């Protein structure tokens, strides 16, 4: 399978290190071999090293170095937030954040729910084995 995630203007990336960790940003210009100019609706435009960015499959159609208003409109038109939340990567990160925010009692309730679920599955499996064996 050929490589498809290229550094390009309009490529949506996930920040994987630093104070903006976990934010979705858009590459609006390439500064040099190691850095890009990035922007997002909820942050100030700035340079970031490519090592701090993880490229996603999502791209938007924008000109080079657009105004903030143009960028926000293009992101809404391309439905970036919804695409990200529906991707398996985005869903996995949402689940990780939710699990990290659980308190002790929530983890206890989750444990009890898993025990109850496994008991129901075990009972249904025993029924199916009994039907097939008889």
Coordinates of N, CA and C in Angstrom, one line a residue:
X1 N 0.8 -1.2 0.0 CA 0.0 0.0 0.0 C 0.9 1.2 0.0
X2 N 0.7 2.1 -1.0 CA 1.6 3.3 -1.0 C 1.3 4.3 0.1
X3 N 2.3 5.1 0.3 CA 2.2 6.1 1.4 C 1.3 7.3 0.9
X4 N 0.4 7.7 1.7 CA -0.6 8.7 1.3 C -0.6 10.0 2.1
X5 N 0.0 10.0 3.3 CA 0.0 11.1 4.2 C 1.2 12.0 3.9
X6 N 1.1 12.9 3.0 CA 2.2 13.8 2.7 C 2.0 15.2 3.4
X7 N 3.2 15.8 3.7 CA 3.1 17.1 4.3 C 2.7 18.1 3.1
X8 N 1.5 18.7 3.3 CA 1.0 19.6 2.3 C 0.2 20.6 2.9
X9 N -0.1 21.7 2.2 CA -0.9 22.8 2.7 C -2.3 22.3 2.8
X10 N -3.0 22.4 3.9 CA -4.3 21.9 4.1 C -4.4 20.6 4.8
X11 N -3.2 20.0 5.1 CA -3.2 18.7 5.8 C -3.5 18.9 7.2
X12 N -4.4 18.1 7.8 CA -4.8 18.2 9.2 C -3.8 17.3 9.9
X13 N -3.3 17.8 11.0 CA -2.3 17.0 11.8 C -2.7 17.1 13.3
X14 N -2.2 16.1 14.0 CA -2.4 16.0 15.5 C -1.1 16.3 16.2
X15 N -1.2 17.3 17.1 CA 0.0 17.6 17.9 C 0.3 16.5 18.9
X16 N 1.5 15.9 18.8 CA 1.8 14.8 19.7 C 2.8 15.1 20.8
X17 N 3.2 16.4 21.0 CA 4.1 16.8 22.0 C 4.0 18.3 22.3
X18 N 4.2 18.7 23.5 CA 4.2 20.1 23.9 C 2.9 20.6 24.5
X19 N 2.8 21.9 24.6 CA 1.7 22.5 25.3 C 0.4 22.3 24.5
X20 N 0.5 22.1 23.2 CA -0.8 21.9 22.4 C -1.1 20.4 22.2
X21 N -0.5 19.6 23.0 CA -0.7 18.1 22.9 C -2.2 17.7 22.7
X22 N -2.4 16.9 21.7 CA -3.8 16.4 21.5 C -4.7 17.3 20.6
X23 N -4.2 18.5 20.2 CA -5.0 19.4 19.4 C -4.9 19.0 17.9
X24 N -6.0 19.3 17.2 CA -5.9 19.1 15.7 C -5.6 20.5 15.1
X25 N -4.6 20.5 14.3 CA -4.1 21.7 13.6 C -4.0 21.5 12.1
X26 N -3.9 22.6 11.4 CA -3.9 22.5 9.9 C -2.5 23.1 9.5
X27 N -1.8 22.4 8.6 CA -0.6 23.0 8.0 C -1.0 24.0 7.0
X28 N -0.6 25.3 7.2 CA -0.9 26.4 6.3 C 0.2 26.8 5.4
X29 N 1.5 26.4 5.8 CA 2.6 26.7 5.0 C 3.8 25.9 5.5
X30 N 4.7 25.5 4.6 CA 5.9 24.8 5.0 C 7.1 25.8 5.1
X31 N 7.7 25.9 6.3 CA 8.7 26.9 6.5 C 10.0 26.4 5.9
X32 N 10.4 25.2 6.3 CA 11.6 24.6 5.8 C 11.5 23.1 5.9
X33 N 12.6 22.4 5.8 CA 12.6 20.9 5.8 C 12.1 20.3 7.2
X34 N 12.2 21.1 8.2 CA 11.9 20.6 9.6 C 10.7 21.2 10.2
X35 N 10.2 22.3 9.7 CA 9.1 23.1 10.3 C 8.0 23.5 9.4
X36 N 6.8 23.6 10.0 CA 5.6 24.1 9.3 C 4.9 25.2 10.0
X37 N 4.2 26.0 9.3 CA 3.4 27.0 9.9 C 2.0 26.4 10.1
X38 N 1.6 26.3 11.4 CA 0.3 25.6 11.7 C -0.7 26.6 12.3
X39 N -2.0 26.2 12.1 CA -3.0 27.1 12.7 C -4.2 26.2 13.0
X40 N -5.0 26.7 13.9 CA -6.3 26.0 14.3 C -7.2 27.1 14.8
X41 N -8.5 26.9 14.8 CA -9.5 27.9 15.2 C -9.3 28.4 16.6
X42 N -8.8 27.5 17.5 CA -8.7 27.8 18.9 C -7.3 28.1 19.4
X43 N -6.4 28.4 18.4 CA -5.0 28.7 18.8 C -4.4 29.8 17.9
X44 N -3.2 30.3 18.4 CA -2.5 31.3 17.6 C -1.6 30.7 16.6
X45 N -1.6 31.2 15.4 CA -0.8 30.7 14.3 C 0.7 30.7 14.7
X46 N 1.4 29.6 14.4 CA 2.8 29.6 14.8 C 3.5 28.4 14.1
X47 N 4.9 28.4 14.3 CA 5.7 27.3 13.7 C 5.7 26.1 14.6
X48 N 5.8 25.0 14.0 CA 6.0 23.7 14.8 C 6.8 22.8 14.0
X49 N 7.7 22.1 14.7 CA 8.6 21.1 14.2 C 7.7 19.9 13.7
X50 N 8.1 19.2 12.6 CA 7.4 18.1 12.1 C 7.4 16.9 13.0
X51 N 8.4 16.9 13.9 CA 8.5 15.8 14.9 C 7.4 15.9 15.9
X52 N 6.8 17.1 16.1 CA 5.8 17.2 17.0 C 4.4 17.1 16.4
X53 N 4.3 16.8 15.1 CA 3.1 16.6 14.4 C 2.9 15.2 13.9
X54 N 1.7 14.7 14.0 CA 1.4 13.4 13.4 C 0.3 13.7 12.3
X55 N 0.6 13.4 11.1 CA -0.3 13.7 10.0 C -1.5 12.7 10.0
X56 N -2.7 13.3 9.7 CA -3.9 12.5 9.6 C -4.2 12.3 8.1
X57 N -5.3 11.5 7.8 CA -5.7 11.3 6.5 C -6.6 12.5 6.0
X58 N -7.0 13.4 6.9 CA -7.9 14.5 6.5 C -7.1 15.6 5.9
X59 N -7.7 16.1 4.8 CA -7.1 17.3 4.1 C -8.3 18.3 3.9
X60 N -7.9 19.6 3.8 CA -8.9 20.6 3.5 C -8.3 21.4 2.3
X61 N -9.2 22.0 1.5 CA -8.8 22.8 0.4 C -8.7 24.2 0.8
X62 N -7.4 24.7 1.0 CA -7.2 26.1 1.4 C -6.0 26.6 0.6
X63 N -6.0 27.9 0.4 CA -4.8 28.5 -0.3 C -3.6 28.6 0.8
X64 N -2.5 28.9 0.3 CA -1.3 29.1 1.1 C -1.5 30.3 2.1
X65 N -1.3 30.1 3.4 CA -1.4 31.1 4.4 C -2.7 31.9 4.3
X66 N -3.8 31.2 4.6 CA -5.1 31.8 4.5 C -5.4 32.7 5.8
X67 N -6.3 33.6 5.7 CA -6.7 34.3 6.9 C -7.5 33.3 7.8
X68 N -7.5 33.7 9.1 CA -8.2 32.9 10.1 C -9.6 32.5 9.8
X69 N -10.3 33.6 9.3 CA -11.7 33.4 8.9 C -11.9 32.4 7.8
X70 N -11.0 32.5 6.8 CA -11.1 31.5 5.7 C -10.8 30.1 6.1
X71 N -9.8 30.0 7.0 CA -9.4 28.7 7.5 C -10.6 28.0 8.3
X72 N -11.2 28.8 9.1 CA -12.4 28.3 9.9 C -13.5 27.9 9.0
X73 N -13.8 28.7 8.0 CA -14.9 28.3 7.0 C -14.5 27.0 6.3
X74 N -13.3 26.9 5.9 CA -12.8 25.7 5.1 C -12.9 24.5 6.0
X75 N -12.6 24.6 7.3 CA -12.6 23.5 8.2 C -14.1 23.1 8.5
X76 N -15.0 24.1 8.6 CA -16.4 23.7 8.8 C -17.0 23.1 7.5
X77 N -16.6 23.6 6.4 CA -17.1 23.1 5.1 C -16.6 21.6 4.9
X78 N -15.3 21.3 5.3 CA -14.8 20.0 5.1 C -15.2 19.1 6.3
X79 N -15.9 19.6 7.3 CA -16.4 18.9 8.4 C -15.3 18.1 9.1
X80 N -14.2 18.8 9.4 CA -13.0 18.2 10.0 C -13.3 17.6 11.3
X81 N -14.0 18.3 12.2 CA -14.2 17.8 13.6 C -15.0 16.5 13.5
X82 N -16.1 16.5 12.7 CA -16.9 15.3 12.6 C -16.1 14.1 12.0
X83 N -15.4 14.4 11.0 CA -14.5 13.3 10.4 C -13.6 12.7 11.4
X84 N -12.9 13.6 12.2 CA -12.0 13.1 13.2 C -12.7 12.3 14.3
X85 N -13.8 12.8 14.8 CA -14.5 12.1 15.8 C -15.1 10.7 15.3
X86 N -15.3 10.6 14.0 CA -15.8 9.3 13.5 C -14.7 8.4 13.1
X87 N -13.5 8.9 13.0 CA -12.4 8.0 12.6 C -12.0 7.1 13.8
X88 N -11.4 5.9 13.5 CA -11.1 5.0 14.6 C -10.0 5.6 15.5
X89 N -9.1 6.4 15.0 CA -8.0 7.0 15.7 C -8.6 8.0 16.7
X90 N -9.6 8.8 16.2 CA -10.2 9.9 17.0 C -11.1 9.2 18.1
X91 N -11.8 8.2 17.8 CA -12.6 7.5 18.8 C -11.8 6.9 19.9
X92 N -10.6 6.3 19.5 CA -9.7 5.7 20.5 C -9.2 6.8 21.4
X93 N -8.8 8.0 20.9 CA -8.3 9.0 21.8 C -9.4 9.5 22.7
X94 N -10.7 9.6 22.2 CA -11.8 10.0 23.1 C -12.0 9.0 24.2
X95 N -11.9 7.7 23.9 CA -12.1 6.7 24.9 C -10.9 6.8 26.0
X96 N -9.7 7.0 25.5 CA -8.6 7.2 26.4 C -8.8 8.3 27.4
X97 N -9.3 9.5 26.8 CA -9.5 10.6 27.7 C -10.6 10.4 28.7
X98 N -11.7 9.7 28.3 CA -12.8 9.4 29.2 C -12.3 8.4 30.3
X99 N -11.5 7.4 29.9 CA -11.0 6.5 30.9 C -10.1 7.2 31.9
X100 N -9.2 8.1 31.4 CA -8.3 8.8 32.3 C -9.0 9.7 33.3
X101 N -10.3 10.2 32.9 CA -11.0 11.1 33.8 C -11.9 10.3 34.8
X102 N -11.9 9.0 34.8 CA -12.7 8.3 35.7 C -12.1 8.4 37.1
X103 N -13.0 8.4 38.1 CA -12.5 8.4 39.5 C -12.6 7.0 40.0
X104 N -12.3 6.7 41.3 CA -12.2 5.4 41.8 C -13.6 4.7 41.8
X105 N -14.6 5.4 42.1 CA -15.9 4.8 42.1 C -16.4 4.4 40.7
X106 N -16.1 5.3 39.7 CA -16.4 5.0 38.4 C -15.7 3.7 37.9
X107 N -14.4 3.6 38.2 CA -13.7 2.4 37.8 C -14.3 1.1 38.5
X108 N -14.8 1.3 39.8 CA -15.4 0.2 40.5 C -16.7 -0.2 39.8
X109 N -17.5 0.8 39.4 CA -18.8 0.5 38.7 C -18.5 -0.2 37.3
X110 N -17.5 0.2 36.7 CA -17.1 -0.4 35.4 C -16.7 -1.8 35.6
X111 N -15.9 -2.1 36.6 CA -15.5 -3.5 36.9 C -16.7 -4.3 37.2
X112 N -17.7 -3.9 37.9 CA -18.9 -4.6 38.2 C -19.7 -4.9 36.9
X113 N -19.8 -3.9 36.0 CA -20.5 -4.1 34.8 C -19.8 -5.1 33.9
X114 N -18.5 -5.1 33.9 CA -17.7 -6.1 33.1 C -18.0 -7.5 33.7
X115 N -18.0 -7.6 35.0 CA -18.3 -8.9 35.6 C -19.7 -9.4 35.2
X116 N -20.6 -8.5 35.3 CA -22.0 -8.9 35.0 C -22.1 -9.3 33.5
X117 N -21.5 -8.5 32.6 CA -21.5 -8.8 31.2 C -20.9 -10.2 30.9
X118 N -19.7 -10.5 31.5 CA -19.1 -11.7 31.3 C -19.9 -12.9 31.8
X119 N -20.7 -12.7 32.9 CA -21.5 -13.7 33.4 C -22.7 -14.0 32.4
X120 N -23.3 -13.0 31.8 CA -24.3 -13.2 30.8 C -23.8 -13.9 29.6
X121 N -22.6 -13.5 29.1 CA -22.0 -14.1 28.0 C -21.7 -15.6 28.2
X122 N -21.2 -15.9 29.4 CA -20.9 -17.3 29.8 C -22.2 -18.1 29.8
X123 N -23.3 -17.6 30.3 CA -24.6 -18.3 30.4 C -25.1 -18.6 29.0
X124 N -25.1 -17.6 28.1 CA -25.5 -17.8 26.7 C -24.7 -18.8 26.0
X125 N -23.4 -18.7 26.2 CA -22.5 -19.7 25.5 C -22.8 -21.1 26.0
X126 N -23.0 -21.3 27.3 CA -23.4 -22.6 27.9 C -24.7 -23.1 27.2
X127 N -25.7 -22.2 27.0 CA -26.9 -22.6 26.4 C -26.7 -23.1 25.0
X128 N -25.9 -22.3 24.2 CA -25.6 -22.7 22.8 C -24.8 -24.1 22.8
X129 N -23.9 -24.3 23.7 CA -23.1 -25.5 23.7 C -24.0 -26.7 24.0
X130 N -25.0 -26.4 25.0 CA -25.9 -27.5 25.4 C -26.9 -27.9 24.2
X131 N -27.3 -26.8 23.4 CA -28.2 -27.1 22.3 C -27.4 -27.8 21.2
X132 N -26.2 -27.5 20.9 CA -25.4 -28.1 19.9 C -25.0 -29.5 20.3
X133 N -24.8 -29.7 21.6 CA -24.3 -31.0 22.1 C -25.5 -32.0 22.2
X134 N -26.7 -31.5 22.4 CA -27.9 -32.4 22.5 C -28.4 -32.9 21.2

